[in-house]
PDB file of C-alpha atoms in Angstrom:
ATOM      1  CA  LYS A  16      30.788 183.029  85.421  1.00  0.00           C
ATOM      2  CA  SER A  17      28.542 184.643  88.122  1.00  0.00           C
ATOM      3  CA  VAL A  18      24.877 183.565  88.145  1.00  0.00           C
ATOM      4  CA  PRO A  19      22.350 185.447  90.247  1.00  0.00           C
ATOM      5  CA  MET A  20      20.598 183.445  92.985  1.00  0.00           C
ATOM      6  CA  ARG A  21      16.976 182.573  92.067  1.00  0.00           C
ATOM      7  CA  LYS A  22      14.008 182.452  94.379  1.00  0.00           C
ATOM      8  CA  ASP A  23      13.780 178.730  93.607  1.00  0.00           C
ATOM      9  CA  SER A  24      17.518 177.958  93.754  1.00  0.00           C
ATOM     10  CA  LEU A  25      18.288 174.529  95.354  1.00  0.00           C
ATOM     11  CA  PHE A  26      20.752 174.313  98.247  1.00  0.00           C
ATOM     12  CA  HIS A  27      22.724 171.516  99.839  1.00  0.00           C
ATOM     13  CA  MET A  28      21.087 171.557 103.304  1.00  0.00           C
ATOM     14  CA  ALA A  29      23.693 169.297 104.967  1.00  0.00           C
ATOM     15  CA  SER A  30      22.795 168.967 108.647  1.00  0.00           C
ATOM     16  CA  ASN A  31      19.639 170.932 108.250  1.00  0.00           C
ATOM     17  CA  THR A  32      18.410 167.497 107.250  1.00  0.00           C
ATOM     18  CA  LYS A  33      18.427 166.411 110.943  1.00  0.00           C
ATOM     19  CA  PRO A  34      15.331 168.081 112.107  1.00  0.00           C
ATOM     20  CA  VAL A  35      13.525 166.571 109.214  1.00  0.00           C
ATOM     21  CA  VAL A  36      14.686 163.075 110.053  1.00  0.00           C
ATOM     22  CA  ALA A  37      13.793 163.785 113.757  1.00  0.00           C
ATOM     23  CA  THR A  38      10.181 164.641 112.602  1.00  0.00           C
ATOM     24  CA  ALA A  39       9.978 161.358 110.755  1.00  0.00           C
ATOM     25  CA  ILE A  40      11.084 159.417 113.928  1.00  0.00           C
ATOM     26  CA  LEU A  41       8.584 161.333 116.108  1.00  0.00           C
ATOM     27  CA  GLN A  42       5.811 160.510 113.528  1.00  0.00           C
ATOM     28  CA  LEU A  43       6.679 156.767 113.783  1.00  0.00           C
ATOM     29  CA  VAL A  44       6.642 157.100 117.556  1.00  0.00           C
ATOM     30  CA  GLU A  45       3.119 158.525 117.314  1.00  0.00           C
ATOM     31  CA  ALA A  46       2.181 155.697 115.053  1.00  0.00           C
ATOM     32  CA  GLY A  47       3.360 153.144 117.646  1.00  0.00           C
ATOM     33  CA  LYS A  48       6.074 151.783 115.432  1.00  0.00           C
ATOM     34  CA  LEU A  49       8.929 153.082 117.508  1.00  0.00           C
ATOM     35  CA  GLY A  50       9.473 154.211 121.142  1.00  0.00           C
ATOM     36  CA  LEU A  51      11.696 157.205 122.111  1.00  0.00           C
ATOM     37  CA  ASP A  52      13.266 155.107 124.799  1.00  0.00           C
ATOM     38  CA  ASP A  53      13.602 151.959 122.801  1.00  0.00           C
ATOM     39  CA  GLU A  54      16.975 150.438 122.870  1.00  0.00           C
ATOM     40  CA  VAL A  55      18.188 150.513 119.187  1.00  0.00           C
ATOM     41  CA  ARG A  56      19.127 146.771 119.390  1.00  0.00           C
ATOM     42  CA  LYS A  57      15.258 146.091 119.442  1.00  0.00           C
ATOM     43  CA  HIS A  58      15.232 147.213 115.813  1.00  0.00           C
ATOM     44  CA  ILE A  59      18.785 146.644 114.635  1.00  0.00           C
ATOM     45  CA  PRO A  60      20.185 143.377 115.934  1.00  0.00           C
ATOM     46  CA  PRO A  61      23.937 144.164 115.417  1.00  0.00           C
ATOM     47  CA  PHE A  62      23.520 146.731 118.266  1.00  0.00           C
ATOM     48  CA  ASP A  63      22.946 143.949 120.682  1.00  0.00           C
ATOM     49  CA  GLN A  64      26.398 143.824 121.870  1.00  0.00           C
ATOM     50  CA  GLY A  65      28.522 145.492 124.474  1.00  0.00           C
ATOM     51  CA  ASP A  66      27.566 149.125 125.397  1.00  0.00           C
ATOM     52  CA  ALA A  67      25.915 149.576 122.057  1.00  0.00           C
ATOM     53  CA  ALA A  68      22.976 147.520 123.544  1.00  0.00           C
ATOM     54  CA  ARG A  69      22.322 150.467 125.897  1.00  0.00           C
ATOM     55  CA  ILE A  70      21.892 153.122 123.177  1.00  0.00           C
ATOM     56  CA  THR A  71      18.408 154.419 122.914  1.00  0.00           C
ATOM     57  CA  ILE A  72      16.573 156.247 120.148  1.00  0.00           C
ATOM     58  CA  ARG A  73      16.181 159.347 122.367  1.00  0.00           C
ATOM     59  CA  GLN A  74      20.025 159.376 122.925  1.00  0.00           C
ATOM     60  CA  LEU A  75      20.553 159.227 119.073  1.00  0.00           C
ATOM     61  CA  LEU A  76      18.198 162.148 118.713  1.00  0.00           C
ATOM     62  CA  ASN A  77      19.852 164.416 121.307  1.00  0.00           C
ATOM     63  CA  HIS A  78      23.567 163.351 120.543  1.00  0.00           C
ATOM     64  CA  THR A  79      24.145 161.517 123.941  1.00  0.00           C
ATOM     65  CA  SER A  80      24.630 158.030 122.476  1.00  0.00           C
ATOM     66  CA  GLY A  81      28.317 157.900 123.299  1.00  0.00           C
ATOM     67  CA  PHE A  82      29.320 157.522 119.567  1.00  0.00           C
ATOM     68  CA  ARG A  83      32.726 159.041 118.701  1.00  0.00           C
ATOM     69  CA  ILE A  84      32.848 157.950 115.072  1.00  0.00           C
ATOM     70  CA  ASN A  85      34.221 160.840 113.136  1.00  0.00           C
ATOM     71  CA  SER A  86      33.135 159.884 109.715  1.00  0.00           C
ATOM     72  CA  LEU A  87      29.608 159.736 108.142  1.00  0.00           C
ATOM     73  CA  PHE A  88      29.959 155.979 107.744  1.00  0.00           C
ATOM     74  CA  LEU A  89      32.744 153.458 108.383  1.00  0.00           C
ATOM     75  CA  ASN A  90      35.297 153.450 105.711  1.00  0.00           C
ATOM     76  CA  PRO A  91      35.372 151.816 103.180  1.00  0.00           C
ATOM     77  CA  LEU A  92      31.720 151.339 102.417  1.00  0.00           C
ATOM     78  CA  MET A  93      30.498 147.769 101.919  1.00  0.00           C
ATOM     79  CA  LYS A  94      30.798 146.226  98.478  1.00  0.00           C
ATOM     80  CA  PRO A  95      28.047 144.215  96.781  1.00  0.00           C
ATOM     81  CA  SER A  96      28.340 140.516  97.662  1.00  0.00           C
ATOM     82  CA  ALA A  97      26.238 137.481  97.285  1.00  0.00           C
ATOM     83  CA  GLN A  98      24.924 138.035 100.816  1.00  0.00           C
ATOM     84  CA  HIS A  99      24.303 141.778 100.232  1.00  0.00           C
ATOM     85  CA  PRO A 100      23.901 142.389  96.544  1.00  0.00           C
ATOM     86  CA  ASP A 101      22.389 145.841  97.155  1.00  0.00           C
ATOM     87  CA  ALA A 102      25.350 147.120  99.200  1.00  0.00           C
ATOM     88  CA  PRO A 103      26.154 149.761 100.172  1.00  0.00           C
ATOM     89  CA  ASN A 104      22.920 151.154 101.619  1.00  0.00           C
ATOM     90  CA  LEU A 105      21.752 153.082 104.638  1.00  0.00           C
ATOM     91  CA  ARG A 106      20.501 150.093 106.714  1.00  0.00           C
ATOM     92  CA  LEU A 107      23.618 148.015 106.147  1.00  0.00           C
ATOM     93  CA  GLU A 108      26.028 150.775 106.794  1.00  0.00           C
ATOM     94  CA  ALA A 109      24.122 151.935 109.940  1.00  0.00           C
ATOM     95  CA  SER A 110      24.112 148.308 111.215  1.00  0.00           C
ATOM     96  CA  ARG A 111      27.939 148.359 111.338  1.00  0.00           C
ATOM     97  CA  PHE A 112      27.948 151.109 113.947  1.00  0.00           C
ATOM     98  CA  GLY A 113      26.715 148.500 116.397  1.00  0.00           C
ATOM     99  CA  GLU A 114      29.959 146.614 116.096  1.00  0.00           C
ATOM    100  CA  VAL A 115      31.986 149.701 116.927  1.00  0.00           C
ATOM    101  CA  GLY A 116      29.671 150.829 119.661  1.00  0.00           C
ATOM    102  CA  PRO A 117      29.937 153.893 121.920  1.00  0.00           C
ATOM    103  CA  LYS A 118      33.197 155.246 123.164  1.00  0.00           C
ATOM    104  CA  VAL A 119      31.704 156.442 126.395  1.00  0.00           C
ATOM    105  CA  LYS A 120      28.667 155.421 128.455  1.00  0.00           C
ATOM    106  CA  PRO A 121      25.485 156.151 126.546  1.00  0.00           C
ATOM    107  CA  GLY A 122      23.465 158.968 128.174  1.00  0.00           C
ATOM    108  CA  THR A 123      26.320 160.658 130.005  1.00  0.00           C
ATOM    109  CA  THR A 124      27.854 163.064 127.480  1.00  0.00           C
ATOM    110  CA  TYR A 125      26.953 165.213 124.548  1.00  0.00           C
ATOM    111  CA  SER A 126      28.942 164.808 121.234  1.00  0.00           C
ATOM    112  CA  TYR A 127      27.307 165.837 117.869  1.00  0.00           C
ATOM    113  CA  SER A 128      27.053 162.552 115.913  1.00  0.00           C
ATOM    114  CA  ASN A 129      26.549 162.133 112.172  1.00  0.00           C
ATOM    115  CA  PRO A 130      26.538 158.354 112.552  1.00  0.00           C
ATOM    116  CA  GLY A 131      23.877 158.629 115.184  1.00  0.00           C
ATOM    117  CA  TYR A 132      21.574 160.402 112.778  1.00  0.00           C
ATOM    118  CA  ASN A 133      22.367 157.894 110.004  1.00  0.00           C
ATOM    119  CA  THR A 134      21.249 155.161 112.481  1.00  0.00           C
ATOM    120  CA  LEU A 135      17.916 157.119 112.891  1.00  0.00           C
ATOM    121  CA  GLY A 136      17.587 157.079 109.089  1.00  0.00           C
ATOM    122  CA  ALA A 137      17.987 153.262 109.101  1.00  0.00           C
ATOM    123  CA  LEU A 138      15.290 153.164 111.876  1.00  0.00           C
ATOM    124  CA  VAL A 139      12.869 155.176 109.736  1.00  0.00           C
ATOM    125  CA  GLU A 140      13.336 152.582 106.907  1.00  0.00           C
ATOM    126  CA  ILE A 141      12.943 149.606 109.229  1.00  0.00           C
ATOM    127  CA  ALA A 142       9.802 150.829 111.097  1.00  0.00           C
ATOM    128  CA  SER A 143       8.075 152.228 108.074  1.00  0.00           C
ATOM    129  CA  GLY A 144       8.912 149.600 105.454  1.00  0.00           C
ATOM    130  CA  MET A 145       9.901 152.348 103.070  1.00  0.00           C
ATOM    131  CA  SER A 146      13.189 153.821 101.951  1.00  0.00           C
ATOM    132  CA  LEU A 147      14.128 157.055 103.838  1.00  0.00           C
ATOM    133  CA  SER A 148      13.454 159.046 100.665  1.00  0.00           C
ATOM    134  CA  GLU A 149      10.124 157.507 100.080  1.00  0.00           C
ATOM    135  CA  TYR A 150       9.055 158.111 103.646  1.00  0.00           C
ATOM    136  CA  LEU A 151       9.999 161.669 103.761  1.00  0.00           C
ATOM    137  CA  ASN A 152       8.507 162.384 100.355  1.00  0.00           C
ATOM    138  CA  GLN A 153       5.187 160.881 101.334  1.00  0.00           C
ATOM    139  CA  ARG A 154       4.885 161.763 105.062  1.00  0.00           C
ATOM    140  CA  VAL A 155       6.704 165.134 105.262  1.00  0.00           C
ATOM    141  CA  TYR A 156       7.268 166.905 101.983  1.00  0.00           C
ATOM    142  CA  ALA A 157       3.922 166.134 100.248  1.00  0.00           C
ATOM    143  CA  PRO A 158       1.796 167.259 103.241  1.00  0.00           C
ATOM    144  CA  LEU A 159       3.768 170.429 103.489  1.00  0.00           C
ATOM    145  CA  GLY A 160       3.788 171.141  99.785  1.00  0.00           C
ATOM    146  CA  MET A 161       7.638 170.956  99.713  1.00  0.00           C
ATOM    147  CA  VAL A 162       7.673 170.162  95.980  1.00  0.00           C
ATOM    148  CA  ASP A 163      11.256 171.127  95.448  1.00  0.00           C
ATOM    149  CA  THR A 164      12.826 169.059  98.211  1.00  0.00           C
ATOM    150  CA  CYS A 165      14.589 165.627  97.959  1.00  0.00           C
ATOM    151  CA  ASN A 166      17.326 163.795  99.678  1.00  0.00           C
ATOM    152  CA  HIS A 167      20.018 162.939  97.111  1.00  0.00           C
ATOM    153  CA  GLU A 168      21.703 165.139  94.537  1.00  0.00           C
ATOM    154  CA  PRO A 169      20.849 162.973  91.550  1.00  0.00           C
ATOM    155  CA  LEU A 170      17.135 163.576  92.291  1.00  0.00           C
ATOM    156  CA  ALA A 171      17.496 167.338  92.144  1.00  0.00           C
ATOM    157  CA  ASP A 172      17.102 169.625  89.179  1.00  0.00           C
ATOM    158  CA  PRO A 173      20.784 170.409  88.066  1.00  0.00           C
ATOM    159  CA  LYS A 174      19.565 173.662  86.385  1.00  0.00           C
ATOM    160  CA  ARG A 175      18.646 175.108  89.853  1.00  0.00           C
ATOM    161  CA  MET A 176      21.296 173.526  91.972  1.00  0.00           C
ATOM    162  CA  SER A 177      23.709 175.966  93.606  1.00  0.00           C
ATOM    163  CA  ALA A 178      27.497 175.411  93.299  1.00  0.00           C
ATOM    164  CA  LEU A 179      29.404 174.888  96.513  1.00  0.00           C
ATOM    165  CA  PHE A 180      32.270 177.251  97.355  1.00  0.00           C
ATOM    166  CA  ARG A 181      35.160 176.857  99.699  1.00  0.00           C
ATOM    167  CA  ARG A 182      37.454 179.626 101.025  1.00  0.00           C
ATOM    168  CA  GLU A 183      40.958 179.410  99.511  1.00  0.00           C
ATOM    169  CA  GLY A 184      43.369 182.153 100.616  1.00  0.00           C
ATOM    170  CA  GLU A 185      41.838 185.540  99.946  1.00  0.00           C
ATOM    171  CA  GLY A 186      39.413 184.010  97.360  1.00  0.00           C
ATOM    172  CA  TRP A 187      36.986 181.171  96.823  1.00  0.00           C
ATOM    173  CA  ARG A 188      37.031 178.115  94.800  1.00  0.00           C
ATOM    174  CA  ILE A 189      34.245 175.852  93.558  1.00  0.00           C
ATOM    175  CA  SER A 190      34.253 172.530  95.475  1.00  0.00           C
ATOM    176  CA  TRP A 191      31.140 171.079  93.863  1.00  0.00           C
ATOM    177  CA  ARG A 192      29.319 171.798  90.674  1.00  0.00           C
ATOM    178  CA  PRO A 193      25.750 170.997  89.723  1.00  0.00           C
ATOM    179  CA  GLY A 194      25.745 167.575  88.110  1.00  0.00           C
ATOM    180  CA  GLY A 195      28.631 166.532  90.209  1.00  0.00           C
ATOM    181  CA  PRO A 196      28.626 163.206  92.095  1.00  0.00           C
ATOM    182  CA  PRO A 197      26.905 162.887  95.467  1.00  0.00           C
ATOM    183  CA  LYS A 198      29.105 162.750  98.581  1.00  0.00           C
ATOM    184  CA  VAL A 199      27.529 159.276  99.470  1.00  0.00           C
ATOM    185  CA  PRO A 200      26.079 156.987  96.811  1.00  0.00           C
ATOM    186  CA  PHE A 201      22.750 156.593  98.684  1.00  0.00           C
ATOM    187  CA  PRO A 202      20.449 158.969 100.570  1.00  0.00           C
ATOM    188  CA  ARG A 203      21.643 159.444 104.239  1.00  0.00           C
ATOM    189  CA  ALA A 204      20.060 160.939 107.329  1.00  0.00           C
ATOM    190  CA  SER A 205      22.911 163.068 108.639  1.00  0.00           C
ATOM    191  CA  GLY A 206      22.668 165.263 105.646  1.00  0.00           C
ATOM    192  CA  GLY A 207      22.088 165.029 101.892  1.00  0.00           C
ATOM    193  CA  MET A 208      18.822 166.992 101.825  1.00  0.00           C
ATOM    194  CA  ILE A 209      18.257 169.331  98.822  1.00  0.00           C
ATOM    195  CA  SER A 210      15.839 172.192  99.271  1.00  0.00           C
ATOM    196  CA  THR A 211      14.854 175.726  98.620  1.00  0.00           C
ATOM    197  CA  ALA A 212      14.573 178.568 101.105  1.00  0.00           C
ATOM    198  CA  ALA A 213      10.730 178.589 100.620  1.00  0.00           C
ATOM    199  CA  ASP A 214      10.366 174.811 101.178  1.00  0.00           C
ATOM    200  CA  TYR A 215      12.473 174.880 104.313  1.00  0.00           C
ATOM    201  CA  ALA A 216      10.578 177.888 105.620  1.00  0.00           C
ATOM    202  CA  VAL A 217       7.361 175.917 105.329  1.00  0.00           C
ATOM    203  CA  PHE A 218       8.818 173.150 107.378  1.00  0.00           C
ATOM    204  CA  CYS A 219       9.953 175.614 110.121  1.00  0.00           C
ATOM    205  CA  GLN A 220       6.545 177.162 110.051  1.00  0.00           C
ATOM    206  CA  MET A 221       4.924 173.876 110.762  1.00  0.00           C
ATOM    207  CA  PHE A 222       6.968 173.675 113.997  1.00  0.00           C
ATOM    208  CA  LEU A 223       5.973 177.299 114.771  1.00  0.00           C
ATOM    209  CA  ASP A 224       2.364 176.411 114.332  1.00  0.00           C
ATOM    210  CA  GLY A 225       2.514 173.418 116.670  1.00  0.00           C
ATOM    211  CA  GLY A 226       2.893 170.590 114.110  1.00  0.00           C
ATOM    212  CA  VAL A 227       0.131 171.737 111.676  1.00  0.00           C
ATOM    213  CA  ARG A 228       0.170 172.802 108.104  1.00  0.00           C
ATOM    214  CA  GLY A 229      -3.228 173.749 106.750  1.00  0.00           C
ATOM    215  CA  GLU A 230      -5.485 170.683 107.252  1.00  0.00           C
ATOM    216  CA  SER A 231      -2.611 168.354 107.755  1.00  0.00           C
ATOM    217  CA  ARG A 232      -1.158 167.641 111.191  1.00  0.00           C
ATOM    218  CA  LEU A 233       2.295 166.215 110.972  1.00  0.00           C
ATOM    219  CA  LEU A 234       3.124 166.065 114.640  1.00  0.00           C
ATOM    220  CA  SER A 235       1.283 166.360 117.915  1.00  0.00           C
ATOM    221  CA  GLN A 236       1.794 169.550 119.964  1.00  0.00           C
ATOM    222  CA  ALA A 237       3.393 167.356 122.694  1.00  0.00           C
ATOM    223  CA  HIS A 238       6.120 166.137 120.394  1.00  0.00           C
ATOM    224  CA  VAL A 239       6.670 169.578 118.965  1.00  0.00           C
ATOM    225  CA  ARG A 240       7.289 170.769 122.500  1.00  0.00           C
ATOM    226  CA  GLU A 241       9.537 167.853 123.354  1.00  0.00           C
ATOM    227  CA  ALA A 242      11.512 168.258 120.185  1.00  0.00           C
ATOM    228  CA  THR A 243      12.144 171.994 120.873  1.00  0.00           C
ATOM    229  CA  THR A 244      12.850 171.582 124.538  1.00  0.00           C
ATOM    230  CA  PRO A 245      16.430 170.739 125.827  1.00  0.00           C
ATOM    231  CA  GLN A 246      16.840 167.011 126.146  1.00  0.00           C
ATOM    232  CA  ASN A 247      20.392 166.720 127.183  1.00  0.00           C
ATOM    233  CA  ARG A 248      20.631 169.278 130.057  1.00  0.00           C
ATOM    234  CA  HIS A 249      21.596 166.424 132.406  1.00  0.00           C
ATOM    235  CA  VAL A 250      25.011 165.865 130.790  1.00  0.00           C
ATOM    236  CA  PHE A 251      26.060 169.398 131.366  1.00  0.00           C
ATOM    237  CA  SER A 252      27.446 171.016 134.479  1.00  0.00           C
ATOM    238  CA  GLU A 253      25.429 173.101 136.932  1.00  0.00           C
ATOM    239  CA  THR A 254      27.023 176.305 135.632  1.00  0.00           C
ATOM    240  CA  GLU A 255      26.257 175.334 132.002  1.00  0.00           C
ATOM    241  CA  ARG A 256      22.676 174.378 132.818  1.00  0.00           C
ATOM    242  CA  ASP A 257      22.174 177.729 134.559  1.00  0.00           C
ATOM    243  CA  ASP A 258      23.665 179.872 131.753  1.00  0.00           C
ATOM    244  CA  PRO A 259      20.658 181.281 129.721  1.00  0.00           C
ATOM    245  CA  GLY A 260      22.857 181.491 126.646  1.00  0.00           C
ATOM    246  CA  HIS A 261      23.935 177.921 126.677  1.00  0.00           C
ATOM    247  CA  ARG A 262      23.027 175.823 123.632  1.00  0.00           C
ATOM    248  CA  PHE A 263      21.419 172.436 124.304  1.00  0.00           C
ATOM    249  CA  TYR A 264      19.965 169.947 121.899  1.00  0.00           C
ATOM    250  CA  GLY A 265      16.241 168.823 121.817  1.00  0.00           C
ATOM    251  CA  LEU A 266      15.098 166.033 119.516  1.00  0.00           C
ATOM    252  CA  GLY A 267      16.514 167.282 116.156  1.00  0.00           C
ATOM    253  CA  TRP A 268      16.923 170.935 117.136  1.00  0.00           C
ATOM    254  CA  ARG A 269      19.461 172.993 118.814  1.00  0.00           C
ATOM    255  CA  VAL A 270      17.822 174.918 121.658  1.00  0.00           C
ATOM    256  CA  ARG A 271      18.997 178.179 123.230  1.00  0.00           C
ATOM    257  CA  GLY A 272      16.457 179.964 125.521  1.00  0.00           C
ATOM    258  CA  ARG A 273      13.165 180.216 123.566  1.00  0.00           C
ATOM    259  CA  ILE A 274      14.752 179.849 120.146  1.00  0.00           C
ATOM    260  CA  PHE A 275      15.385 176.600 118.318  1.00  0.00           C
ATOM    261  CA  SER A 276      17.521 176.300 115.275  1.00  0.00           C
ATOM    262  CA  HIS A 277      19.811 174.260 113.080  1.00  0.00           C
ATOM    263  CA  GLY A 278      22.545 174.786 110.646  1.00  0.00           C
ATOM    264  CA  GLY A 279      24.372 172.927 107.932  1.00  0.00           C
ATOM    265  CA  SER A 280      28.125 172.683 107.094  1.00  0.00           C
ATOM    266  CA  ASP A 281      27.510 173.889 103.524  1.00  0.00           C
ATOM    267  CA  GLY A 282      26.335 177.373 104.744  1.00  0.00           C
ATOM    268  CA  THR A 283      22.545 177.005 105.515  1.00  0.00           C
ATOM    269  CA  PHE A 284      20.962 178.160 108.865  1.00  0.00           C
ATOM    270  CA  ALA A 285      17.359 178.305 110.062  1.00  0.00           C
ATOM    271  CA  TRP A 286      15.812 179.453 113.360  1.00  0.00           C
ATOM    272  CA  VAL A 287      12.369 179.606 114.957  1.00  0.00           C
ATOM    273  CA  ASP A 288      11.410 182.211 117.608  1.00  0.00           C
ATOM    274  CA  PRO A 289       8.015 181.271 119.001  1.00  0.00           C
ATOM    275  CA  GLU A 290       7.818 184.304 121.252  1.00  0.00           C
ATOM    276  CA  ARG A 291       8.206 186.760 118.310  1.00  0.00           C
ATOM    277  CA  ALA A 292       6.451 184.311 115.872  1.00  0.00           C
ATOM    278  CA  VAL A 293       9.352 184.550 113.556  1.00  0.00           C
ATOM    279  CA  VAL A 294      11.006 182.121 111.236  1.00  0.00           C
ATOM    280  CA  GLY A 295      14.415 183.211 109.941  1.00  0.00           C
ATOM    281  CA  LEU A 296      16.643 181.690 107.299  1.00  0.00           C
ATOM    282  CA  VAL A 297      20.232 182.684 106.059  1.00  0.00           C
ATOM    283  CA  PHE A 298      21.331 180.349 103.276  1.00  0.00           C
ATOM    284  CA  THR A 299      24.724 180.389 101.600  1.00  0.00           C
ATOM    285  CA  GLN A 300      26.659 177.638  99.783  1.00  0.00           C
ATOM    286  CA  SER A 301      30.102 178.399 101.362  1.00  0.00           C
ATOM    287  CA  THR A 302      31.456 175.245 102.987  1.00  0.00           C
ATOM    288  CA  GLY A 303      33.538 175.926 106.035  1.00  0.00           C
ATOM    289  CA  SER A 304      32.865 179.704 106.171  1.00  0.00           C
ATOM    290  CA  VAL A 305      31.098 181.650 108.829  1.00  0.00           C
ATOM    291  CA  ASN A 306      27.408 182.036 108.050  1.00  0.00           C
ATOM    292  CA  PRO A 307      26.302 185.697 108.827  1.00  0.00           C
ATOM    293  CA  LYS A 308      23.381 184.319 110.937  1.00  0.00           C
ATOM    294  CA  ALA A 309      24.317 186.278 114.128  1.00  0.00           C
ATOM    295  CA  GLN A 310      24.197 189.653 112.358  1.00  0.00           C
ATOM    296  CA  PHE A 311      20.898 188.770 110.668  1.00  0.00           C
ATOM    297  CA  MET A 312      19.236 187.478 113.824  1.00  0.00           C
ATOM    298  CA  ARG A 313      20.166 190.791 115.486  1.00  0.00           C
ATOM    299  CA  VAL A 314      18.615 192.730 112.700  1.00  0.00           C
ATOM    300  CA  VAL A 315      15.448 190.717 112.734  1.00  0.00           C
ATOM    301  CA  ALA A 316      15.244 191.013 116.501  1.00  0.00           C
ATOM    302  CA  ALA A 317      15.700 194.838 116.221  1.00  0.00           C
ATOM    303  CA  ALA A 318      13.018 195.013 113.582  1.00  0.00           C
ATOM    304  CA  CYS A 319      10.629 193.034 115.759  1.00  0.00           C
ATOM    305  CA  LYS A 320      11.239 195.431 118.591  1.00  0.00           C
ATOM    306  CA  ASP A 321      10.752 198.459 116.430  1.00  0.00           C
ATOM    307  CA  ASP A 322       7.380 197.027 115.384  1.00  0.00           C
ATOM    308  CA  GLY A 323       6.307 197.081 118.936  1.00  0.00           C
TER     309      GLY A 323
END
């Protein structure tokens, strides 16, 4: 049956998780526990081989690591063993990417990488001494008052979870129901976040306000600027660099002109327009469909213009 969406409905945020994980990395950089230009091998020893040894944290953040792994993790996942009784988990699975290594020289090309962000999640755990979920709960969600946000389906309230829909012919079918199994059996950093529109708007507002929420500073203004400024322009052609409509990647955010944004494959999209002081969100739960973000962004821009 059809159920009306609630103001506090919970959404699969998919890759809208990435700006949040990037925020955690930048916090740990500010705390002196990581360096943006650290080679990953400094923190994850299996990366100390071949071209994997040249991958830096900054390259993972802006998708120029050279990874060409087309799955979230290597398949199959590790199984519990005497050496690793807690397998599979984020740190163990991310360590395996070092053995595969980059397909092309790190820092020379752009290719959107879920394994790259899952490696960043492992770095959060290593540098902080907490699980990814614990760190985000304590250092990001709590200071922002994001009381409805978590990073794994089993932790979310099934009564408020939205079903996922997928286009099938002329209609739709439900591809995931509340209470269904998670895509991955542990919290990951490439996706997996569960949130509400209100919670995610607060996260975006923190960036619009220069890293501050109320009395809490989550990021320095310098790192907010760096995160929302193109970080991979050098890998594109001169024509692409000169194109005002070209979309680059910052540190956790897509950047086009003055606007920074991110979307998720399950239908969520959020953008921040500092010039107009606007945060916009268009949330669906329609995997693989076209989010009506472009139309909504045009309507918002026109409304801002009409307001003078």
